[in-house]
Amino acid sequence: MKRTANILCAGALLAGLLAGCAAQEPETSQEGTAPPAFSEKVDFQGETIVFAYPWTIEPYEATPSGEQRRKQVEQIEKAFNVKIENKTVSGSFYNDQMTTTILAGKPMGHFLIAYGEFTADYYKAGVFADLTQAMQATGIDFSDGSIYNQLVRKYTQLNGKQVGFYNELPNCLMWYYNKRMLSEIGVDMEQLVEDKEWTFDKLRELGKKLTKDPTGSGEPSVYGIGAMQALTLVQSLTLANNGEISGVDPGTLQPEMMWQNANTLEAMNFVYGLCVTDKVCRPNLAGESWTQGAKDFADGKYAFMCSTLDYAGMLQKIPMQDDFGIVPAPIGPQADDYIHAVNGISYHFIPVTYQDRVPELLILYDALSQPPEGYDAESMWRDNTEPQVRDEASLAVLENMRYGDRSRLEPFTFWGVQWTEPSYAMLMEWVCQDQITPNLVAEQYDQMIQALLDDKWGSIRLTGLAS
């Protein structure tokens, strides 16, 4: 996997650094003394600060904002007397040796990436630096939703300690559609979305119209509906129906299976109907590459495809000859508006090795996370995202997913128990292949997986989700 460097820098803070601003005296109040103020003038004395990633980091994008960002990173390196290094480490080594290298005092970087599924294990192993006191002292609390991922902020506050942060926004599940195919049957998807007529019933109706089985073999040459994988489809439609596959118990603040939830079962049975009864939907199978759906969609084998934003870039590069658009998941019977599913999170953390250096590292990270001069966070995002889509309506859909308030995490992969036997992903594939019904999944596996959750998370409470 390749990603573009997402290290930004702050115009305002940078100006202060270059001017050599001094720290103000800490204020006091009747409630006590404020925490000590850290000077924004942090001098790393020429040190190289390493951001280590388990994926390839490409150069800054060839966009106006990308060029401006590159220049400002150079300026901030000078201002902080620091060298920023983005280092790529083999993904298998990265994850396998994360705990060992940190506990040996030899972390792979000052800023590391955690996939959500490793959160409980890392926390119990003691590899996370506790950011809480440094956040109070520096005033950097990651609460700016235009810059910092708020799902990460909430899900990585564990037992009252903040351990994670991220300056990338959520990657929601979305629905791609083939404009030619929809136009041929007289359907305007943009208007359907605007009028809130893009619903489960409409998806089923269009799926039936667009599925083509000219020989009657039961193996359509074109399916109305596809998905990156069965799990992707179930996650998207479950949240779109105001359901949850898993969640957090509001009393204990610990993971809770939700397969027995009525909204969840309704959505899962809807998926079952599309795949088994109507035979208009075929998700990617477990043995296929996760990119296969993009190739098949580009070849005109699907009218709709549920996936992540990653497919947009692939469709531009393949390239897809037909035009495509992007819409949110359809509105379920138990919802009154569009709900955007986020199917997983990853985030930065500081290894416990550098616990004493957390304040200065947070100051540097916050500076690098701000938009460069002449941009705000949303204009930066638009500048980098616009090349991936083909129309303004699709860009507006993505913008609402990223900056709106209707994006929700489906946290099952975050819990780290997805590789049961059978796995969560395989169970969803079995549902789509008529090997098991959604009701039997809930009856036979709900309590088994709940026991695994209880064992994995133990006494860890997700205090960032307290109401």
Short mmCIF file of C-alpha atoms in Angstrom, two decimals:
data_model
loop_
_atom_site.label_atom_id
_atom_site.label_comp_id
_atom_site.label_asym_id
_atom_site.label_seq_id
_atom_site.Cartn_x
_atom_site.Cartn_y
_atom_site.Cartn_z
CA MET A 1 0.00 0.00 0.00
CA LYS A 2 1.23 3.46 -0.83
CA ARG A 3 0.28 6.70 0.86
CA THR A 4 1.30 10.28 0.33
CA ALA A 5 3.12 11.95 3.19
CA ASN A 6 0.52 13.63 5.34
CA ILE A 7 2.83 15.80 7.41
CA LEU A 8 1.66 19.39 7.27
CA CYS A 9 2.85 22.47 9.10
CA ALA A 10 1.42 25.49 10.82
CA GLY A 11 1.69 28.94 9.33
CA ALA A 12 0.86 30.72 12.59
CA LEU A 13 3.07 28.57 14.80
CA LEU A 14 5.85 28.65 12.26
CA ALA A 15 5.75 32.43 12.15
CA GLY A 16 6.07 32.50 15.91
CA LEU A 17 9.01 30.13 15.83
CA LEU A 18 10.83 32.12 13.19
CA ALA A 19 10.26 35.27 15.18
CA GLY A 20 11.64 33.61 18.30
CA CYS A 21 8.50 34.09 20.43
CA ALA A 22 8.92 33.61 24.15
CA ALA A 23 6.46 31.65 26.25
CA GLN A 24 3.92 33.59 28.29
CA GLU A 25 3.83 33.25 32.04
CA PRO A 26 1.31 30.63 33.21
CA GLU A 27 -2.02 32.06 34.31
CA THR A 28 -3.53 31.32 37.69
CA SER A 29 -7.13 31.22 38.82
CA GLN A 30 -9.14 30.74 41.98
CA GLU A 31 -9.33 27.04 41.15
CA GLY A 32 -5.56 26.62 41.36
CA THR A 33 -2.43 27.02 39.32
CA ALA A 34 -2.59 26.31 35.61
CA PRO A 35 -0.24 23.64 34.25
CA PRO A 36 3.16 24.97 33.19
CA ALA A 37 3.19 26.51 29.71
CA PHE A 38 5.65 24.96 27.30
CA SER A 39 7.53 27.31 25.04
CA GLU A 40 6.68 26.98 21.37
CA LYS A 41 10.39 27.53 20.77
CA VAL A 42 11.43 23.87 20.80
CA ASP A 43 14.98 23.14 19.70
CA PHE A 44 15.70 19.55 18.72
CA GLN A 45 19.40 20.37 18.28
CA GLY A 46 19.62 18.84 14.82
CA GLU A 47 18.05 15.53 15.80
CA THR A 48 16.25 13.37 13.24
CA ILE A 49 12.68 12.64 14.31
CA VAL A 50 11.41 9.48 12.65
CA PHE A 51 7.86 8.74 11.53
CA ALA A 52 7.91 4.99 10.85
CA TYR A 53 5.17 3.48 8.67
CA PRO A 54 4.25 -0.07 7.58
CA TRP A 55 3.49 1.24 4.09
CA THR A 56 5.31 3.14 1.35
CA ILE A 57 5.36 6.91 1.78
CA GLU A 58 5.42 8.72 -1.55
CA PRO A 59 6.63 12.30 -2.08
CA TYR A 60 4.27 15.21 -1.65
CA GLU A 61 1.56 15.29 -4.29
CA ALA A 62 2.13 17.41 -7.40
CA THR A 63 -0.58 19.89 -6.45
CA PRO A 64 -0.33 23.54 -5.40
CA SER A 65 -1.01 22.59 -1.79
CA GLY A 66 1.50 19.74 -1.97
CA GLU A 67 4.24 22.09 -3.14
CA GLN A 68 3.37 24.64 -0.49
CA ARG A 69 3.42 21.93 2.15
CA ARG A 70 6.86 20.73 1.05
CA LYS A 71 8.27 24.24 1.32
CA GLN A 72 6.81 24.81 4.76
CA VAL A 73 8.09 21.48 6.08
CA GLU A 74 11.55 22.66 5.10
CA GLN A 75 10.91 25.90 6.98
CA ILE A 76 9.68 24.15 10.08
CA GLU A 77 12.67 21.82 10.06
CA LYS A 78 14.82 24.93 10.19
CA ALA A 79 12.70 26.57 12.86
CA PHE A 80 12.71 23.53 15.15
CA ASN A 81 16.32 22.66 14.27
CA VAL A 82 15.11 19.18 13.37
CA LYS A 83 15.12 16.74 10.47
CA ILE A 84 11.86 14.92 9.71
CA GLU A 85 12.27 11.42 8.29
CA ASN A 86 9.41 9.32 6.91
CA LYS A 87 10.66 5.73 7.11
CA THR A 88 9.00 2.69 5.57
CA VAL A 89 9.37 -0.61 7.43
CA SER A 90 8.24 -3.99 6.11
CA GLY A 91 4.66 -4.50 7.22
CA SER A 92 5.19 -8.01 8.60
CA PHE A 93 8.29 -7.01 10.60
CA TYR A 94 6.60 -3.79 11.72
CA ASN A 95 3.64 -5.48 13.34
CA ASP A 96 5.40 -8.62 14.55
CA GLN A 97 8.27 -6.75 16.22
CA MET A 98 6.45 -3.65 17.46
CA THR A 99 6.17 -4.70 21.10
CA THR A 100 9.59 -6.38 21.23
CA THR A 101 11.50 -3.39 19.85
CA ILE A 102 9.76 -0.87 22.11
CA LEU A 103 10.21 -2.88 25.30
CA ALA A 104 13.88 -3.37 24.34
CA GLY A 105 14.24 0.42 24.20
CA LYS A 106 14.78 0.40 20.43
CA PRO A 107 11.52 1.58 18.84
CA MET A 108 11.39 1.91 15.06
CA GLY A 109 10.56 5.60 15.32
CA HIS A 110 9.42 8.47 17.51
CA PHE A 111 5.96 8.30 15.94
CA LEU A 112 4.57 4.87 15.11
CA ILE A 113 1.39 3.54 13.52
CA ALA A 114 -1.00 1.22 15.32
CA TYR A 115 -3.69 -0.64 13.45
CA GLY A 116 -6.85 -0.62 15.54
CA GLU A 117 -6.85 -4.39 15.96
CA PHE A 118 -3.62 -4.25 18.00
CA THR A 119 -4.86 -1.62 20.47
CA ALA A 120 -5.75 -3.91 23.38
CA ASP A 121 -2.55 -5.95 23.02
CA TYR A 122 -0.33 -2.86 22.86
CA TYR A 123 -2.07 -1.31 25.85
CA LYS A 124 -1.65 -4.43 27.99
CA ALA A 125 1.99 -4.74 26.92
CA GLY A 126 2.66 -1.17 28.07
CA VAL A 127 4.10 0.18 24.81
CA PHE A 128 1.99 3.36 24.62
CA ALA A 129 3.25 6.64 26.06
CA ASP A 130 0.54 8.34 28.13
CA LEU A 131 -0.22 11.69 26.49
CA THR A 132 -2.69 13.00 29.06
CA GLN A 133 -0.49 15.30 31.16
CA ALA A 134 1.37 16.62 28.12
CA MET A 135 -1.95 17.44 26.46
CA GLN A 136 -2.97 19.48 29.49
CA ALA A 137 0.39 21.21 29.68
CA THR A 138 0.64 22.09 25.99
CA GLY A 139 -3.04 22.66 25.25
CA ILE A 140 -2.85 20.16 22.38
CA ASP A 141 -5.92 17.99 22.91
CA PHE A 142 -6.66 16.83 19.31
CA SER A 143 -10.20 18.22 19.52
CA ASP A 144 -10.06 20.17 16.23
CA GLY A 145 -12.20 17.95 14.02
CA SER A 146 -11.07 19.67 10.82
CA ILE A 147 -7.53 18.38 11.40
CA TYR A 148 -7.63 15.52 13.89
CA ASN A 149 -9.58 12.30 13.55
CA GLN A 150 -12.19 12.42 16.31
CA LEU A 151 -12.95 8.70 16.12
CA VAL A 152 -9.30 8.04 16.91
CA ARG A 153 -9.34 10.56 19.75
CA LYS A 154 -12.36 8.88 21.35
CA TYR A 155 -11.43 5.24 20.78
CA THR A 156 -7.84 5.64 21.98
CA GLN A 157 -8.64 7.17 25.35
CA LEU A 158 -8.32 4.04 27.48
CA ASN A 159 -8.88 3.96 31.24
CA GLY A 160 -8.68 7.75 31.25
CA LYS A 161 -5.35 7.86 29.38
CA GLN A 162 -4.99 9.25 25.86
CA VAL A 163 -2.63 7.06 23.86
CA GLY A 164 -3.46 7.71 20.19
CA PHE A 165 -3.94 10.58 17.73
CA TYR A 166 -4.11 11.04 13.97
CA ASN A 167 -4.11 13.88 11.48
CA GLU A 168 -5.93 11.96 8.75
CA LEU A 169 -9.73 11.98 8.61
CA PRO A 170 -11.90 8.84 8.53
CA ASN A 171 -12.03 6.72 5.39
CA CYS A 172 -15.72 5.90 4.96
CA LEU A 173 -17.32 3.13 2.96
CA MET A 174 -18.99 4.50 -0.16
CA TRP A 175 -20.98 3.33 -3.16
CA TYR A 176 -19.64 3.67 -6.70
CA TYR A 177 -22.05 3.55 -9.62
CA ASN A 178 -21.66 3.19 -13.38
CA LYS A 179 -23.18 6.34 -14.89
CA ARG A 180 -23.80 4.78 -18.29
CA MET A 181 -25.78 1.88 -16.85
CA LEU A 182 -27.91 4.13 -14.67
CA SER A 183 -28.48 6.57 -17.53
CA GLU A 184 -29.67 3.75 -19.79
CA ILE A 185 -32.55 3.02 -17.41
CA GLY A 186 -33.31 6.72 -16.89
CA VAL A 187 -32.05 7.06 -13.31
CA ASP A 188 -30.40 10.24 -12.00
CA MET A 189 -28.45 9.14 -8.92
CA GLU A 190 -27.57 12.67 -7.87
CA GLN A 191 -31.25 13.59 -7.75
CA LEU A 192 -32.15 10.41 -5.87
CA VAL A 193 -29.57 11.24 -3.21
CA GLU A 194 -30.65 14.86 -2.96
CA ASP A 195 -34.33 13.89 -2.59
CA LYS A 196 -33.45 11.19 -0.02
CA GLU A 197 -35.05 8.58 -2.27
CA TRP A 198 -31.83 6.56 -2.34
CA THR A 199 -33.08 3.85 0.05
CA PHE A 200 -32.77 0.11 0.64
CA ASP A 201 -35.89 -0.46 -1.48
CA LYS A 202 -34.45 1.63 -4.31
CA LEU A 203 -31.14 -0.28 -4.17
CA ARG A 204 -33.00 -3.58 -4.48
CA GLU A 205 -35.15 -2.23 -7.33
CA LEU A 206 -32.14 -0.97 -9.27
CA GLY A 207 -30.16 -4.12 -8.52
CA LYS A 208 -32.88 -6.20 -10.16
CA LYS A 209 -33.11 -3.92 -13.20
CA LEU A 210 -29.36 -3.80 -13.76
CA THR A 211 -28.50 -7.49 -13.26
CA LYS A 212 -28.05 -9.20 -16.65
CA ASP A 213 -28.31 -12.99 -17.05
CA PRO A 214 -28.99 -13.40 -20.79
CA THR A 215 -28.56 -17.20 -20.79
CA GLY A 216 -30.59 -17.81 -17.63
CA SER A 217 -27.70 -19.80 -16.17
CA GLY A 218 -27.90 -18.22 -12.74
CA GLU A 219 -24.43 -16.74 -13.33
CA PRO A 220 -25.13 -13.14 -14.45
CA SER A 221 -22.73 -11.43 -16.82
CA VAL A 222 -23.51 -8.20 -14.97
CA TYR A 223 -24.51 -7.96 -11.32
CA GLY A 224 -26.47 -4.97 -10.13
CA ILE A 225 -24.54 -4.86 -6.85
CA GLY A 226 -21.02 -5.77 -5.76
CA ALA A 227 -18.72 -5.09 -2.84
CA MET A 228 -15.03 -5.18 -1.98
CA GLN A 229 -15.96 -8.11 0.27
CA ALA A 230 -19.07 -9.46 1.99
CA LEU A 231 -17.97 -7.90 5.26
CA THR A 232 -17.77 -4.47 3.59
CA LEU A 233 -21.33 -4.80 2.32
CA VAL A 234 -22.72 -5.86 5.70
CA GLN A 235 -20.89 -3.10 7.56
CA SER A 236 -22.09 -0.40 5.19
CA LEU A 237 -25.75 -1.45 5.17
CA THR A 238 -25.93 -2.29 8.88
CA LEU A 239 -24.85 1.18 9.92
CA ALA A 240 -27.03 2.69 7.17
CA ASN A 241 -29.98 1.03 8.93
CA ASN A 242 -29.00 2.59 12.27
CA GLY A 243 -27.70 -0.76 13.46
CA GLU A 244 -24.43 -1.98 14.97
CA ILE A 245 -22.55 -5.23 14.50
CA SER A 246 -20.64 -4.37 17.64
CA GLY A 247 -20.48 -1.39 19.93
CA VAL A 248 -19.58 -0.18 23.40
CA ASP A 249 -21.72 -0.91 26.44
CA PRO A 250 -22.65 2.55 27.82
CA GLY A 251 -22.45 1.26 31.38
CA THR A 252 -19.17 -0.64 31.36
CA LEU A 253 -17.55 1.22 28.41
CA GLN A 254 -16.35 -2.13 27.08
CA PRO A 255 -16.89 -3.91 23.73
CA GLU A 256 -20.30 -5.46 23.17
CA MET A 257 -21.59 -7.69 20.35
CA MET A 258 -24.79 -6.39 18.73
CA TRP A 259 -25.79 -9.13 16.28
CA GLN A 260 -29.04 -9.62 18.20
CA ASN A 261 -30.00 -5.97 17.63
CA ALA A 262 -33.22 -5.73 15.57
CA ASN A 263 -31.84 -3.07 13.19
CA THR A 264 -28.70 -5.13 12.67
CA LEU A 265 -30.60 -8.32 11.87
CA GLU A 266 -32.89 -6.42 9.50
CA ALA A 267 -29.87 -5.13 7.54
CA MET A 268 -28.15 -8.53 7.49
CA ASN A 269 -31.34 -10.18 6.23
CA PHE A 270 -31.58 -7.48 3.55
CA VAL A 271 -28.08 -8.44 2.38
CA TYR A 272 -29.11 -12.10 2.46
CA GLY A 273 -32.10 -11.26 0.27
CA LEU A 274 -30.01 -9.38 -2.29
CA CYS A 275 -27.48 -12.19 -2.63
CA VAL A 276 -29.58 -15.33 -2.14
CA THR A 277 -33.23 -14.58 -2.91
CA ASP A 278 -32.88 -11.91 -5.59
CA LYS A 279 -29.46 -13.05 -6.86
CA VAL A 280 -28.53 -9.49 -7.84
CA CYS A 281 -25.47 -9.10 -5.60
CA ARG A 282 -22.09 -10.81 -5.52
CA PRO A 283 -19.39 -9.50 -3.17
CA ASN A 284 -15.72 -10.31 -3.72
CA LEU A 285 -14.86 -13.71 -2.29
CA ALA A 286 -12.24 -14.35 0.39
CA GLY A 287 -9.84 -16.01 -2.04
CA GLU A 288 -9.84 -13.01 -4.38
CA SER A 289 -7.62 -9.95 -4.13
CA TRP A 290 -9.24 -7.01 -2.38
CA THR A 291 -8.58 -5.04 -5.58
CA GLN A 292 -10.53 -7.48 -7.78
CA GLY A 293 -13.77 -5.57 -7.26
CA ALA A 294 -12.25 -2.41 -8.75
CA LYS A 295 -11.09 -4.31 -11.84
CA ASP A 296 -14.49 -5.99 -12.31
CA PHE A 297 -16.37 -2.72 -11.79
CA ALA A 298 -14.12 -1.00 -14.33
CA ASP A 299 -14.85 -3.83 -16.79
CA GLY A 300 -18.60 -3.23 -16.47
CA LYS A 301 -19.38 -6.40 -14.49
CA TYR A 302 -21.17 -4.43 -11.75
CA ALA A 303 -23.48 -1.42 -11.75
CA PHE A 304 -22.88 -0.58 -8.07
CA MET A 305 -19.78 -1.32 -5.99
CA CYS A 306 -19.44 -0.81 -2.22
CA SER A 307 -15.85 -0.07 -1.21
CA THR A 308 -13.49 2.53 0.22
CA LEU A 309 -11.92 5.61 -1.36
CA ASP A 310 -8.98 3.41 -2.42
CA TYR A 311 -11.05 2.19 -5.36
CA ALA A 312 -11.41 5.74 -6.74
CA GLY A 313 -7.68 6.03 -7.38
CA MET A 314 -7.62 2.56 -8.91
CA LEU A 315 -10.49 3.38 -11.27
CA GLN A 316 -8.64 6.47 -12.48
CA LYS A 317 -5.47 4.48 -13.14
CA ILE A 318 -6.98 1.32 -14.70
CA PRO A 319 -8.60 3.41 -16.35
CA MET A 320 -12.36 2.89 -16.27
CA GLN A 321 -13.80 3.85 -19.66
CA ASP A 322 -17.36 4.37 -18.43
CA ASP A 323 -17.89 7.34 -16.18
CA PHE A 324 -18.44 6.64 -12.50
CA GLY A 325 -19.95 8.56 -9.62
CA ILE A 326 -19.98 8.16 -5.84
CA VAL A 327 -22.99 8.16 -3.52
CA PRO A 328 -23.44 7.34 0.18
CA ALA A 329 -24.93 4.08 1.38
CA PRO A 330 -28.71 4.04 0.87
CA ILE A 331 -30.98 5.03 3.76
CA GLY A 332 -32.23 2.02 5.70
CA PRO A 333 -35.82 1.60 6.99
CA GLN A 334 -34.72 2.46 10.54
CA ALA A 335 -32.80 5.62 9.58
CA ASP A 336 -33.99 9.06 8.50
CA ASP A 337 -30.80 10.22 6.79
CA TYR A 338 -27.57 8.91 5.29
CA ILE A 339 -25.15 7.24 7.72
CA HIS A 340 -21.55 6.69 6.62
CA ALA A 341 -19.76 3.59 7.92
CA VAL A 342 -16.07 3.77 8.81
CA ASN A 343 -14.83 0.18 8.78
CA GLY A 344 -11.57 0.62 10.67
CA ILE A 345 -9.01 3.05 12.03
CA SER A 346 -5.26 3.28 12.38
CA TYR A 347 -3.43 5.99 14.28
CA HIS A 348 -0.16 7.43 15.49
CA PHE A 349 1.25 6.82 18.93
CA ILE A 350 4.44 7.70 20.75
CA PRO A 351 6.30 4.68 22.18
CA VAL A 352 6.72 4.62 25.95
CA THR A 353 10.48 4.89 25.35
CA TYR A 354 9.92 8.62 24.80
CA GLN A 355 7.48 9.23 27.67
CA ASP A 356 9.64 12.07 29.03
CA ARG A 357 9.69 13.74 25.61
CA VAL A 358 5.96 13.66 24.89
CA PRO A 359 5.40 17.45 25.29
CA GLU A 360 7.98 18.48 22.69
CA LEU A 361 6.95 15.69 20.33
CA LEU A 362 3.30 16.73 20.54
CA ILE A 363 4.23 20.35 19.82
CA LEU A 364 6.13 19.23 16.72
CA TYR A 365 3.31 16.94 15.57
CA ASP A 366 0.69 19.64 16.03
CA ALA A 367 2.78 22.10 14.05
CA LEU A 368 3.22 19.58 11.25
CA SER A 369 -0.51 18.86 11.22
CA GLN A 370 -1.77 22.36 10.45
CA PRO A 371 -2.60 23.53 6.90
CA PRO A 372 0.13 25.49 5.13
CA GLU A 373 -0.23 29.20 4.53
CA GLY A 374 -3.04 30.03 2.13
CA TYR A 375 -5.07 26.89 2.90
CA ASP A 376 -7.49 25.66 5.50
CA ALA A 377 -8.00 21.98 6.25
CA GLU A 378 -10.97 21.59 3.91
CA SER A 379 -9.32 23.32 0.94
CA MET A 380 -6.24 21.13 1.46
CA TRP A 381 -8.44 18.06 1.43
CA ARG A 382 -10.26 19.18 -1.72
CA ASP A 383 -7.00 19.92 -3.52
CA ASN A 384 -5.71 16.41 -2.80
CA THR A 385 -9.01 14.55 -3.32
CA GLU A 386 -10.37 16.24 -6.44
CA PRO A 387 -8.08 14.30 -8.85
CA GLN A 388 -9.59 11.02 -7.60
CA VAL A 389 -13.18 11.75 -8.65
CA ARG A 390 -14.87 12.76 -11.90
CA ASP A 391 -17.59 15.17 -10.86
CA GLU A 392 -18.38 17.83 -8.28
CA ALA A 393 -21.33 15.88 -6.86
CA SER A 394 -19.08 12.95 -5.93
CA LEU A 395 -16.60 15.33 -4.32
CA ALA A 396 -19.43 16.86 -2.30
CA VAL A 397 -20.47 13.39 -1.10
CA LEU A 398 -16.92 12.65 0.04
CA GLU A 399 -16.65 16.05 1.71
CA ASN A 400 -19.81 15.39 3.69
CA MET A 401 -18.47 12.00 4.74
CA ARG A 402 -15.21 13.52 5.95
CA TYR A 403 -16.49 16.71 7.56
CA GLY A 404 -20.14 15.95 8.33
CA ASP A 405 -21.46 14.53 11.59
CA ARG A 406 -22.99 11.31 10.27
CA SER A 407 -19.89 9.13 10.04
CA ARG A 408 -19.72 6.24 12.51
CA LEU A 409 -17.08 3.63 13.20
CA GLU A 410 -18.11 -0.01 12.94
CA PRO A 411 -15.50 -1.12 15.48
CA PHE A 412 -15.42 -4.90 15.13
CA THR A 413 -11.96 -4.96 13.51
CA PHE A 414 -10.77 -2.51 16.20
CA TRP A 415 -11.48 -5.13 18.87
CA GLY A 416 -8.84 -7.48 17.46
CA VAL A 417 -10.89 -10.70 17.51
CA GLN A 418 -11.82 -10.82 13.83
CA TRP A 419 -9.69 -13.90 13.14
CA THR A 420 -11.89 -16.38 14.95
CA GLU A 421 -12.63 -19.77 13.41
CA PRO A 422 -14.74 -19.17 11.40
CA SER A 423 -13.71 -15.55 11.01
CA TYR A 424 -16.13 -12.65 11.08
CA ALA A 425 -15.43 -12.00 7.38
CA MET A 426 -16.06 -15.65 6.50
CA LEU A 427 -19.36 -15.69 8.38
CA MET A 428 -20.55 -12.73 6.32
CA GLU A 429 -19.45 -14.49 3.14
CA TRP A 430 -21.39 -17.59 4.20
CA VAL A 431 -24.48 -15.41 4.63
CA CYS A 432 -24.09 -14.13 1.08
CA GLN A 433 -23.63 -17.70 -0.22
CA ASP A 434 -26.65 -19.13 1.64
CA GLN A 435 -24.49 -21.33 3.86
CA ILE A 436 -25.98 -19.79 7.00
CA THR A 437 -28.74 -17.31 7.75
CA PRO A 438 -28.18 -14.04 9.64
CA ASN A 439 -30.40 -15.25 12.49
CA LEU A 440 -28.29 -18.39 12.93
CA VAL A 441 -25.11 -16.28 12.92
CA ALA A 442 -26.53 -14.26 15.81
CA GLU A 443 -27.73 -17.33 17.69
CA GLN A 444 -24.62 -19.47 17.25
CA TYR A 445 -21.74 -17.00 17.34
CA ASP A 446 -22.80 -13.89 19.27
CA GLN A 447 -21.96 -15.19 22.75
CA MET A 448 -18.84 -17.01 21.58
CA ILE A 449 -17.36 -13.80 20.18
CA GLN A 450 -18.52 -11.81 23.20
CA ALA A 451 -16.47 -14.14 25.40
CA LEU A 452 -13.43 -13.49 23.21
CA LEU A 453 -14.00 -9.74 23.50
CA ASP A 454 -14.21 -9.97 27.28
CA ASP A 455 -10.97 -11.94 27.41
CA LYS A 456 -9.11 -9.65 24.99
CA TRP A 457 -10.10 -6.35 26.59
CA GLY A 458 -10.18 -7.44 30.23
CA SER A 459 -10.32 -4.35 32.42
CA ILE A 460 -9.66 -1.87 29.60
CA ARG A 461 -12.45 0.70 29.39
CA LEU A 462 -13.01 3.05 26.44
CA THR A 463 -13.40 6.16 28.55
CA GLY A 464 -13.23 8.43 25.51
CA LEU A 465 -16.71 7.20 24.60
CA ALA A 466 -18.30 8.15 27.91
CA SER A 467 -21.35 10.32 27.30
#
